[in-house]
Tab-separated table of C-alpha atoms and ligand atoms in Angstrom:
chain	number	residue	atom	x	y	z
A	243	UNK	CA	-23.625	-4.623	-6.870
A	244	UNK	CA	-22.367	-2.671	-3.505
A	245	UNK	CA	-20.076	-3.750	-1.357
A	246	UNK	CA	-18.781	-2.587	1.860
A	247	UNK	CA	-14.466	-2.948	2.096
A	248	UNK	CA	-13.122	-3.005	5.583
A	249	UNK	CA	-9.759	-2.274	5.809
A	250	UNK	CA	-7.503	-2.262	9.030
A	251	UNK	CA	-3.922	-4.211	8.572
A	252	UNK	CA	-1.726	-1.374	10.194
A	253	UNK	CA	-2.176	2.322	10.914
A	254	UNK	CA	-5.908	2.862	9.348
A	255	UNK	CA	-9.539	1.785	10.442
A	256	UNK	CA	-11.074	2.878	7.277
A	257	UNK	CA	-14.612	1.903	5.276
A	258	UNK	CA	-16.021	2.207	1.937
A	259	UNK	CA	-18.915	1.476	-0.059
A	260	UNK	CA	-18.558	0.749	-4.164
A	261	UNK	CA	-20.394	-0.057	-6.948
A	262	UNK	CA	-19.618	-2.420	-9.666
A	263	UNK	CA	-18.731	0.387	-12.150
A	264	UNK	CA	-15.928	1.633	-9.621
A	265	UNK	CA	-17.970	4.449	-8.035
A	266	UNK	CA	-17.482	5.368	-4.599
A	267	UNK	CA	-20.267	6.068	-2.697
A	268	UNK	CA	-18.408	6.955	0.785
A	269	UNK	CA	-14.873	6.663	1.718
A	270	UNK	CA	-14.302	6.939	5.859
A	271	UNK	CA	-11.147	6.435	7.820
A	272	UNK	CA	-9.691	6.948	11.117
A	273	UNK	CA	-5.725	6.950	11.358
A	274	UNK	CA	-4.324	5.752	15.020
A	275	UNK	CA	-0.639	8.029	15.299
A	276	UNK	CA	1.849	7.044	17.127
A	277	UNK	CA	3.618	9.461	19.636
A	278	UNK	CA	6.522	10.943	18.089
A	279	UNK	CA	9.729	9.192	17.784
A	280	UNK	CA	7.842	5.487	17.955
A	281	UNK	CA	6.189	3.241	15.686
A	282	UNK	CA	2.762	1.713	15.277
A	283	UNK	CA	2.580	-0.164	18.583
A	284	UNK	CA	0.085	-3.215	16.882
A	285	UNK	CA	-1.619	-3.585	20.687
A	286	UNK	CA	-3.069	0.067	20.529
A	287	UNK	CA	-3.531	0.561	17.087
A	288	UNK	CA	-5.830	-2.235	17.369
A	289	UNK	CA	-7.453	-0.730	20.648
A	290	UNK	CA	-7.940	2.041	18.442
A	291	UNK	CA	-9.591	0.298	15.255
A	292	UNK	CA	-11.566	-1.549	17.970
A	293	UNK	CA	-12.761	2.258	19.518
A	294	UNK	CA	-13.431	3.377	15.881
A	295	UNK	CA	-14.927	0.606	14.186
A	296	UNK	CA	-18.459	1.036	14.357
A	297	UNK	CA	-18.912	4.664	14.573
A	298	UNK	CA	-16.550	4.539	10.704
A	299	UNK	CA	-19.309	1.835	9.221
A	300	UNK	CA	-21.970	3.491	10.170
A	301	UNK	CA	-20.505	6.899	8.708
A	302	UNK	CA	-19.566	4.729	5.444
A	303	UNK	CA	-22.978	3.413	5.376
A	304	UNK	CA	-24.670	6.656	6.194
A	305	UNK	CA	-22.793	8.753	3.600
A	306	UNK	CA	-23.266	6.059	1.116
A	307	UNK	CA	-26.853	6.721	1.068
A	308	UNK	CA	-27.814	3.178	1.483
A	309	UNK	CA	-29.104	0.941	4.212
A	310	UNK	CA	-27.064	-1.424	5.088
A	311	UNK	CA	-29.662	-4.260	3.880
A	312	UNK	CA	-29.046	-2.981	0.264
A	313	UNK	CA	-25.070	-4.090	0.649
A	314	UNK	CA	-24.376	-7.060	-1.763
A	315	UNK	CA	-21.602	-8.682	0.038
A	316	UNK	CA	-18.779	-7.406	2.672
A	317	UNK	CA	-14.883	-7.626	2.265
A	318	UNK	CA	-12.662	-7.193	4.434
A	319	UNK	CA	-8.532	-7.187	4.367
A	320	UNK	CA	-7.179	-10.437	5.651
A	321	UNK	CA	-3.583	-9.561	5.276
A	322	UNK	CA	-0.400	-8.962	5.053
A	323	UNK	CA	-0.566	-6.856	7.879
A	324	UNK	CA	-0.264	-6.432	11.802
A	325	UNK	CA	-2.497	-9.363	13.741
A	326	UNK	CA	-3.921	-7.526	16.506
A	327	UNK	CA	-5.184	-5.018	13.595
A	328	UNK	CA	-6.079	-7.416	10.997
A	329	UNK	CA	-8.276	-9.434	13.740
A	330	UNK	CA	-10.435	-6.145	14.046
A	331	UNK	CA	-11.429	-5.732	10.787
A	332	UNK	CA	-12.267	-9.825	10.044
A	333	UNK	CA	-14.022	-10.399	13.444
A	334	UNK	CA	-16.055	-6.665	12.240
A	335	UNK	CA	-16.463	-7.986	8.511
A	336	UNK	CA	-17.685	-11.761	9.916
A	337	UNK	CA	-20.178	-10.482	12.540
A	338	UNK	CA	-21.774	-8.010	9.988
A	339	UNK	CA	-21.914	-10.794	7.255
A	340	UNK	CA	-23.367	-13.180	9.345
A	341	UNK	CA	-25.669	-10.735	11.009
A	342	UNK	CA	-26.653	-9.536	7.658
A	343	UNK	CA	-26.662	-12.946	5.788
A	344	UNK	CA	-24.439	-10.995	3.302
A	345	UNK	CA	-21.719	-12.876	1.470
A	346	UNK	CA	-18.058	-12.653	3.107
A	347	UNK	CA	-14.472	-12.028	0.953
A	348	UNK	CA	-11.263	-11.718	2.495
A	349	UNK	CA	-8.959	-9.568	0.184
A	350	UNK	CA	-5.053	-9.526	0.190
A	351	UNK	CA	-3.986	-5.993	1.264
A	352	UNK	CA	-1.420	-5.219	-1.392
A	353	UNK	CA	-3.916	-6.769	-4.592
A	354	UNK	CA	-6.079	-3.952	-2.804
A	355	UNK	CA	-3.445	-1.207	-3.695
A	356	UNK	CA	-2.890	-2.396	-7.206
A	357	UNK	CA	-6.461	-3.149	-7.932
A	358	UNK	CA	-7.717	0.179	-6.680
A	359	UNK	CA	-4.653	1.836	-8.856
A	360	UNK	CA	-5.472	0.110	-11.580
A	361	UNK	CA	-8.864	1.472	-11.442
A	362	UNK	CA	-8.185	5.432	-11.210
A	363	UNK	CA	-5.708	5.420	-13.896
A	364	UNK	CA	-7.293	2.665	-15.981
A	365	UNK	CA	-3.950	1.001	-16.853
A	366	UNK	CA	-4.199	-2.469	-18.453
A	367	UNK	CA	-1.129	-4.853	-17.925
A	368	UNK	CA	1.496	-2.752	-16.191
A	369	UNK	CA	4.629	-3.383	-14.686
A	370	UNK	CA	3.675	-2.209	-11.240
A	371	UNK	CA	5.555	-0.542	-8.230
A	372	UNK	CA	3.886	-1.186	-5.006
A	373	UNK	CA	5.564	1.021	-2.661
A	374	UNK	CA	4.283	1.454	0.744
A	375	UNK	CA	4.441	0.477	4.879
A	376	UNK	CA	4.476	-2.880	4.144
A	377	UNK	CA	5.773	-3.751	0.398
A	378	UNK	CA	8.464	-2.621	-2.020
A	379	UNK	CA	8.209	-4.620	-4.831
A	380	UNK	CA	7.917	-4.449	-8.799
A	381	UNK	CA	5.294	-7.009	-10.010
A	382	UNK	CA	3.792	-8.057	-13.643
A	383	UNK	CA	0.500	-10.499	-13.894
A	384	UNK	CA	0.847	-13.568	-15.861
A	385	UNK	CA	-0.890	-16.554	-15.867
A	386	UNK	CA	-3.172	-16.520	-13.438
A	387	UNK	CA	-0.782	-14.049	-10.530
A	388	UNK	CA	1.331	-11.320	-9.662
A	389	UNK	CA	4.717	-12.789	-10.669
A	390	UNK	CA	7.606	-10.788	-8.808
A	391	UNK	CA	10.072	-9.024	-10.730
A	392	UNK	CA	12.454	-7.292	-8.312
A	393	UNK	CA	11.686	-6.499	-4.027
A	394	UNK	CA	13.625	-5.793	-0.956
A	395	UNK	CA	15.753	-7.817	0.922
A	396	UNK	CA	15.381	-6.408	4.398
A	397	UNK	CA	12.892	-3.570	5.423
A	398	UNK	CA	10.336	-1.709	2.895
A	399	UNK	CA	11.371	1.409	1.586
A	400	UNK	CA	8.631	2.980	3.736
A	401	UNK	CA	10.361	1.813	6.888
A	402	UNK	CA	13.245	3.669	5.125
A	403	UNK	CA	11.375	6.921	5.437
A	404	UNK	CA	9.826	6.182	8.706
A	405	UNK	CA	12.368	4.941	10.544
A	406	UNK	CA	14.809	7.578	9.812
A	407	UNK	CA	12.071	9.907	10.349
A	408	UNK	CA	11.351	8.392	14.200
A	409	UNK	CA	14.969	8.640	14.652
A	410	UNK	CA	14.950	12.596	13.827
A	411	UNK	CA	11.842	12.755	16.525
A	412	UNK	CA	9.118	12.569	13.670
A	413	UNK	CA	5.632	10.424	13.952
A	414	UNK	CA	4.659	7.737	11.320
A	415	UNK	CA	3.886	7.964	8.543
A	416	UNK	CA	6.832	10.361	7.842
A	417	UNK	CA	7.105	10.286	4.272
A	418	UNK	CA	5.820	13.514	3.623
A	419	UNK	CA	7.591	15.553	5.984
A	420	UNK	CA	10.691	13.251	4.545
A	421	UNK	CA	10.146	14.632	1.056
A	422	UNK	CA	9.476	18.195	2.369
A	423	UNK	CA	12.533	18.117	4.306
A	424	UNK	CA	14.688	16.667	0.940
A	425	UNK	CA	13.266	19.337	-1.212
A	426	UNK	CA	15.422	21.485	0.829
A	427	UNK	CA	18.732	19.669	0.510
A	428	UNK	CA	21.204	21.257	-1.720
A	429	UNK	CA	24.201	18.842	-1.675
A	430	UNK	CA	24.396	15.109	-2.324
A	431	UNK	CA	26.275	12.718	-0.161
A	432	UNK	CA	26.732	8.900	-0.448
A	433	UNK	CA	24.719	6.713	1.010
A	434	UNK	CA	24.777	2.911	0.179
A	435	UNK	CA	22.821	2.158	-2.935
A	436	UNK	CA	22.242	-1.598	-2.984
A	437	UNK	CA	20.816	-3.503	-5.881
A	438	UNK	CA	21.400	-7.636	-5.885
A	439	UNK	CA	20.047	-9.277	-9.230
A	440	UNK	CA	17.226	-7.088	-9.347
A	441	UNK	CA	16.024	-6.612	-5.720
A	442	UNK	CA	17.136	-3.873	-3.458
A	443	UNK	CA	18.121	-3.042	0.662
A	444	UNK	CA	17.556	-0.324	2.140
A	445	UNK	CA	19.029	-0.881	5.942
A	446	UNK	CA	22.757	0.099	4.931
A	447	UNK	CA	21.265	3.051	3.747
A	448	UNK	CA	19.648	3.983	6.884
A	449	UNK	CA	21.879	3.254	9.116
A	450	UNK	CA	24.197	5.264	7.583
A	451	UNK	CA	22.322	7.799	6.779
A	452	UNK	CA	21.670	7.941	10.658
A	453	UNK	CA	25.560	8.450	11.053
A	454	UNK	CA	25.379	11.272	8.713
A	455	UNK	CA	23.189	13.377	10.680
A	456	UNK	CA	26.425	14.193	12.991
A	457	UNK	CA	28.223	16.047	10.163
A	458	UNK	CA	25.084	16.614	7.792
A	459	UNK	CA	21.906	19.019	7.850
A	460	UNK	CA	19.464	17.202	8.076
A	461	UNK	CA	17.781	18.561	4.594
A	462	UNK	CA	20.838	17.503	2.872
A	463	UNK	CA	20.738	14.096	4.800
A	464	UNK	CA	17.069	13.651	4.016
A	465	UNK	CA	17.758	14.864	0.428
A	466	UNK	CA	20.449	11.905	-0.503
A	467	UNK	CA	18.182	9.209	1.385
A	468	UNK	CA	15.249	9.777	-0.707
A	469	UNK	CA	17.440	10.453	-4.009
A	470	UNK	CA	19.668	6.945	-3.384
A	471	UNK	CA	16.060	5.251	-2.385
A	472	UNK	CA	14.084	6.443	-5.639
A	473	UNK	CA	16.929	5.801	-7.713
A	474	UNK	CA	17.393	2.041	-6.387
A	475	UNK	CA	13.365	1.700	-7.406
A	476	UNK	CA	14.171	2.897	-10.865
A	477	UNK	CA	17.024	0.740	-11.845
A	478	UNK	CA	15.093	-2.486	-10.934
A	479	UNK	CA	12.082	-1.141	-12.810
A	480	UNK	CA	13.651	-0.067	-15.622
A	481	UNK	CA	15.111	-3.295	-15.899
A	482	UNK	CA	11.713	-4.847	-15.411
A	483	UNK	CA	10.035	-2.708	-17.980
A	484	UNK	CA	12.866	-3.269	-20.429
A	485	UNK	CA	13.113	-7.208	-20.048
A	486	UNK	CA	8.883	-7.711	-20.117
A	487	UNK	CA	8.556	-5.057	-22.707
A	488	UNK	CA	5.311	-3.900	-21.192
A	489	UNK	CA	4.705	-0.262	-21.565
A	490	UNK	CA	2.912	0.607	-19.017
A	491	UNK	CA	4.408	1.655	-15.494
A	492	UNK	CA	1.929	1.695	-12.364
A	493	UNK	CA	2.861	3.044	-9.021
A	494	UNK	CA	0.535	1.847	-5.971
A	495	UNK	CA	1.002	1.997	-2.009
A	496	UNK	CA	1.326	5.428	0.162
A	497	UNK	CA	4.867	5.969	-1.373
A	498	UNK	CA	3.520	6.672	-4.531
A	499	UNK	CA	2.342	9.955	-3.509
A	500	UNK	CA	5.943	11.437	-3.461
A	501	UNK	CA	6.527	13.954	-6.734
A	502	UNK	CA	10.258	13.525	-6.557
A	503	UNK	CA	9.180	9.748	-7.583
A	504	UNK	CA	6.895	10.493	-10.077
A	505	UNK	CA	9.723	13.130	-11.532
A	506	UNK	CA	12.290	9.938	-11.338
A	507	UNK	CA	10.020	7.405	-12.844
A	508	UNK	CA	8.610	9.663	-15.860
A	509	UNK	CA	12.581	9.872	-16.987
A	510	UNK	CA	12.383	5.764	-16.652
A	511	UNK	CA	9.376	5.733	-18.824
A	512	UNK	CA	10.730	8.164	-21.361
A	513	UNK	CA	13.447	6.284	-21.865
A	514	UNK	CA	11.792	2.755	-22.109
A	515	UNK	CA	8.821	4.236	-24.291
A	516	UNK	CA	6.729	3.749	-21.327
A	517	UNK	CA	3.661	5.516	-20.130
A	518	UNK	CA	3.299	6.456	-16.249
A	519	UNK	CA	0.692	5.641	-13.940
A	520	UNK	CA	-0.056	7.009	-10.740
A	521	UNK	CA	-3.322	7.480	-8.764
A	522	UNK	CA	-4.328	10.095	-6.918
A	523	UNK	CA	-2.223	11.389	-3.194
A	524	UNK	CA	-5.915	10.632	-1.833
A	525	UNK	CA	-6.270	6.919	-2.681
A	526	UNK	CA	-2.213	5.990	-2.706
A	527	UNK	CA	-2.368	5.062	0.682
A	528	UNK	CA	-4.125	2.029	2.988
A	529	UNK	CA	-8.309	3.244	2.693
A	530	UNK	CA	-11.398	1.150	2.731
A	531	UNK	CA	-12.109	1.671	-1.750
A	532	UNK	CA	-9.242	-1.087	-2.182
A	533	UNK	CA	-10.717	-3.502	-0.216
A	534	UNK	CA	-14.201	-3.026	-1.461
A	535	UNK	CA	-13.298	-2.752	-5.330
A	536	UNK	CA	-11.033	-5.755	-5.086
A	537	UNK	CA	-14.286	-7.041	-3.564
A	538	UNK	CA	-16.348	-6.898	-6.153
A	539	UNK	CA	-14.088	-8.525	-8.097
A	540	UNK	CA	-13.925	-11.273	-5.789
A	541	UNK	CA	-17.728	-11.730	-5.722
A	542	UNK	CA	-18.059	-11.191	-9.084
A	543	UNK	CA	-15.290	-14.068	-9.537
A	544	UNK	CA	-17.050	-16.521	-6.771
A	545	UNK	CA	-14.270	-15.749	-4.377
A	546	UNK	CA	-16.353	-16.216	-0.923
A	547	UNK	CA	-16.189	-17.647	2.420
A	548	UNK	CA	-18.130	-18.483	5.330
A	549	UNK	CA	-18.049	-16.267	8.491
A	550	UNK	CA	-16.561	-18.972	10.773
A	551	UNK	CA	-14.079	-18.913	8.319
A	552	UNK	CA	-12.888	-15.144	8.352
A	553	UNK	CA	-9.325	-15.794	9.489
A	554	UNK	CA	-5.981	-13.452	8.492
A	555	UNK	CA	-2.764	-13.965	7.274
A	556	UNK	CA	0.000	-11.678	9.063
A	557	UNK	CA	2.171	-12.990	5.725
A	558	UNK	CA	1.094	-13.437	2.626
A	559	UNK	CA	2.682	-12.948	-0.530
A	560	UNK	CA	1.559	-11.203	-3.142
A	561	UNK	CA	2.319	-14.487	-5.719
A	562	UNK	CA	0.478	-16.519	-3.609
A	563	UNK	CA	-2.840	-15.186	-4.324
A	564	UNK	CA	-4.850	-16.668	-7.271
A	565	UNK	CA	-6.628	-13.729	-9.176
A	566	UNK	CA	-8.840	-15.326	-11.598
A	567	UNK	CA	-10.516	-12.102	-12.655
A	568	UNK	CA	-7.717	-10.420	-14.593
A	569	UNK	CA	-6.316	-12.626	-17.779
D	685	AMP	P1	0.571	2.584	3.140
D	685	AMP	O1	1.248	1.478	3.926
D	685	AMP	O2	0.226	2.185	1.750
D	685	AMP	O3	-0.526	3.300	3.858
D	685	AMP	O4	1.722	3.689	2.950
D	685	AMP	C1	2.272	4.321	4.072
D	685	AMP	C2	3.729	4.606	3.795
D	685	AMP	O5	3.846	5.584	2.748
D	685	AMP	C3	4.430	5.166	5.007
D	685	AMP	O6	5.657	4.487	5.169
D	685	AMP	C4	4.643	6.631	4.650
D	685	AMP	O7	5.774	7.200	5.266
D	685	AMP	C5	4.797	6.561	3.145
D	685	AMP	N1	4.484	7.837	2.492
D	685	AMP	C6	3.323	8.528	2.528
D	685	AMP	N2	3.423	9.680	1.828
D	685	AMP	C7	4.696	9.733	1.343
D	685	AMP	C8	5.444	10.679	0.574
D	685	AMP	N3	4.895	11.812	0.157
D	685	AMP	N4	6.732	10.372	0.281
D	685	AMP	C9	7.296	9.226	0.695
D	685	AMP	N5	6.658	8.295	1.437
D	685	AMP	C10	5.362	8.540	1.756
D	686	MG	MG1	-0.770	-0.406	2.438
């Protein structure tokens, strides 16, 4: 089976084409960036996904080294996610199914991450840490769902990162150049660390890690946000890993290609006798091989839709989506 994943819920217009063993064929994407010091302004990102579109399908088909005719079925992300950006990929995905005749599956987003983890580290039942744009949460599957073990009460912590990054003049994503800029700091200062139950929030800590910058470098600054941050995650993991008693770990979404993270969580796993997953930097982040592998497993479940019917979801929870193919 092929299928072609369309994915477009924020920053990315990206397209891939895999096979039912996980193999992927092509892998294109085209990133809209926002000027520095703003966000992703939805209206032009989606004028850019809607100037991209077809020349990244035809360079997904093209480098698949297929013809479009041999595609099985098409999926495409339906959400959570901005709806000017979202609309671009469904009305894309329904006018190519029903052009095609090719079967049509609309795939939540942040499944997509896990799924597509999942499959590069070949982890089993994990307590996973999706950690991205648009999610900070620690999940477990049972019965049937994702079942939510611990999230954040306000903004994700990769609204952390960027937002204190646009404040300091940076364009999104700034994650990287965040963790660049805290492998420099040298001296700890507080910041709010907030855990409630077992969820976290992260706007105390950047606002006043905004103050901070008066007194602060902003390496040292940059250095206590990310270390209060990771450490938040690891408390409500560990807690989740030690109350479940699953033993695997699994770290999806763009955050999860920060090493100061991975360094965190391996001392989490030690501890809990725990193994560590993480995919690789490539595939951590929002790209057309989680919506087409979660695909397949949608087709391969009988998870499909009409075109007419190709609508998206700006919010959808992760425990609201019924994933018969796992246990
Ligand atoms: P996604 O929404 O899954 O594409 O993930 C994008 C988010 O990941 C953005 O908020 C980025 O700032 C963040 N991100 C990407 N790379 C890193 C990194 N190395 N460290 C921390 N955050 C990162
Ligand atoms: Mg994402």
């Amino acid at each position: 089976m092929l299928v072609l994943g369309i994915e477009s819920t924020a920053h990315t217009f990206a397209a891939a084409v895999l096979n039912e063993s996980g193999v992927i064929l092509s892998d294109v994407r085209n990133s809209y960036r926002a000027p520095s010091g703003s966000g992703i302004h939805p209206r032009e990102a989606s004028r850019h996904h809607a100037d991209v579109a077809p020349h990244v399908i035809k360079e997904a088909i093209e480098k698949s080294g297929i013809s479009i005719k041999d595609i099985d079925a098409i999926a495409y992300s339906a959400g959570p996610g901005l709806g000017p950006c979202l609309r671009v990929g469904a009305i894309v995905a329904r006018t190519l199914a029903s052009y095609y005749s090719k079967p049509l599956t609309p795939v939540n987003h942040a499944v997509g991450h896990i799924e597509l983890a999942s499959l590069l580290t070949s982890s089993k039942d994990p307590i996973c840490i999706l950690v991205s744009g648009g999610h900070t949460a620690i999940v477990a599957f049972s019965q049937g769902r994702w079942r939510f073990f611990g999230e954040t009460l306000d903004i994700t912590i990769g609204q952390l990162f960027d937002q204190f990054g646009r404040y300091v003049g940076l364009s999104s994503p700034c994650g990287p150049v965040i963790e660049e800029l805290a492998s420099k700091g040298t001296k700890y200062i507080q910041v709010p660390y907030t855990v409630k139950g077992n969820d976290m929030s992260f706007s105390g800590t950047l606002t006043h890690s905004k103050r901070l910058l008066k007194s602060y470098t902003l390496e040292d600054v940059a250095f206590s946000l990310q270390e209060t941050a990771f450490a938040m995650l690891c408390e409500t993991a560990e807690r989740a890993l030690a109350f479940t008693e699953k033993d695997e770990l699994l770290v999806a979404g763009g955050v999860a290609a920060n090493k100061r993270l991975a360094e965190m969580l391996e001392a989490v796993c030690k501890r809990q006798g725990a193994r560590l997953y993480i995919p690789p930097i490539k595939y951590s982040g929002d790209c057309g091989p989680q919506i087409a592998w979660t695909g397949i497993r949608q087709i391969q479940a009988g998870i499909t839709i009409r075109p007419e019917d190709a609508f998206v979801r700006q919010s959808w929870r992760l425990d609201q989506v019924i994933t018969p193919w796992r246990y």
